[in-house]
């Protein structure tokens, strides 16, 4: 069992400083025990070997033409996305995507929302 020693200073009203060494033995809690809701489902899916990024939080753009738009998964009827229009860009171009219609970014790439069931 790994243990750490933490030095803690205690100040009393008489200005005495006391130092104490406390042994800490694996006091960090497993994040799975603290997580709830979507975060917990993501952790469980990750442990089960499922896709760690089911909603494409970081999607590489494909051809992005009007006929073959970049497909963005969502469990909702709309989703906000950010396009880093070129590698030298210093800002993100944010826009809403709505179910059923493809949207074009200012850089010319097209994006379309596709339905993906909730986790
Ligand atoms: Zn763009």
Coordinates of C-alpha atoms in Angstrom, one line a residue, residues 2 22 26 36 44 48 53 55 67 73 76-77 79 84 92 98 108 115 117:
X2 CA 1.5 3.3 -1.0
X22 CA 0.3 12.6 8.7
X26 CA -4.5 5.8 -0.8
X36 CA -23.1 10.6 -11.6
X44 CA -18.6 2.8 -17.5
X48 CA -16.5 -1.7 -21.3
X53 CA -16.2 9.8 -27.7
X55 CA -20.8 12.3 -29.8
X67 CA -23.7 16.4 -51.1
X73 CA -23.9 13.0 -34.0
X76 CA -30.9 16.2 -29.5
X77 CA -32.7 18.1 -32.3
X79 CA -26.3 21.1 -31.4
X84 CA -11.6 25.7 -36.7
X92 CA -13.4 29.1 -33.4
X98 CA -30.5 21.7 -36.6
X108 CA -17.1 26.4 -47.1
X115 CA -29.3 11.3 -34.7
X117 CA -29.3 7.7 -29.2

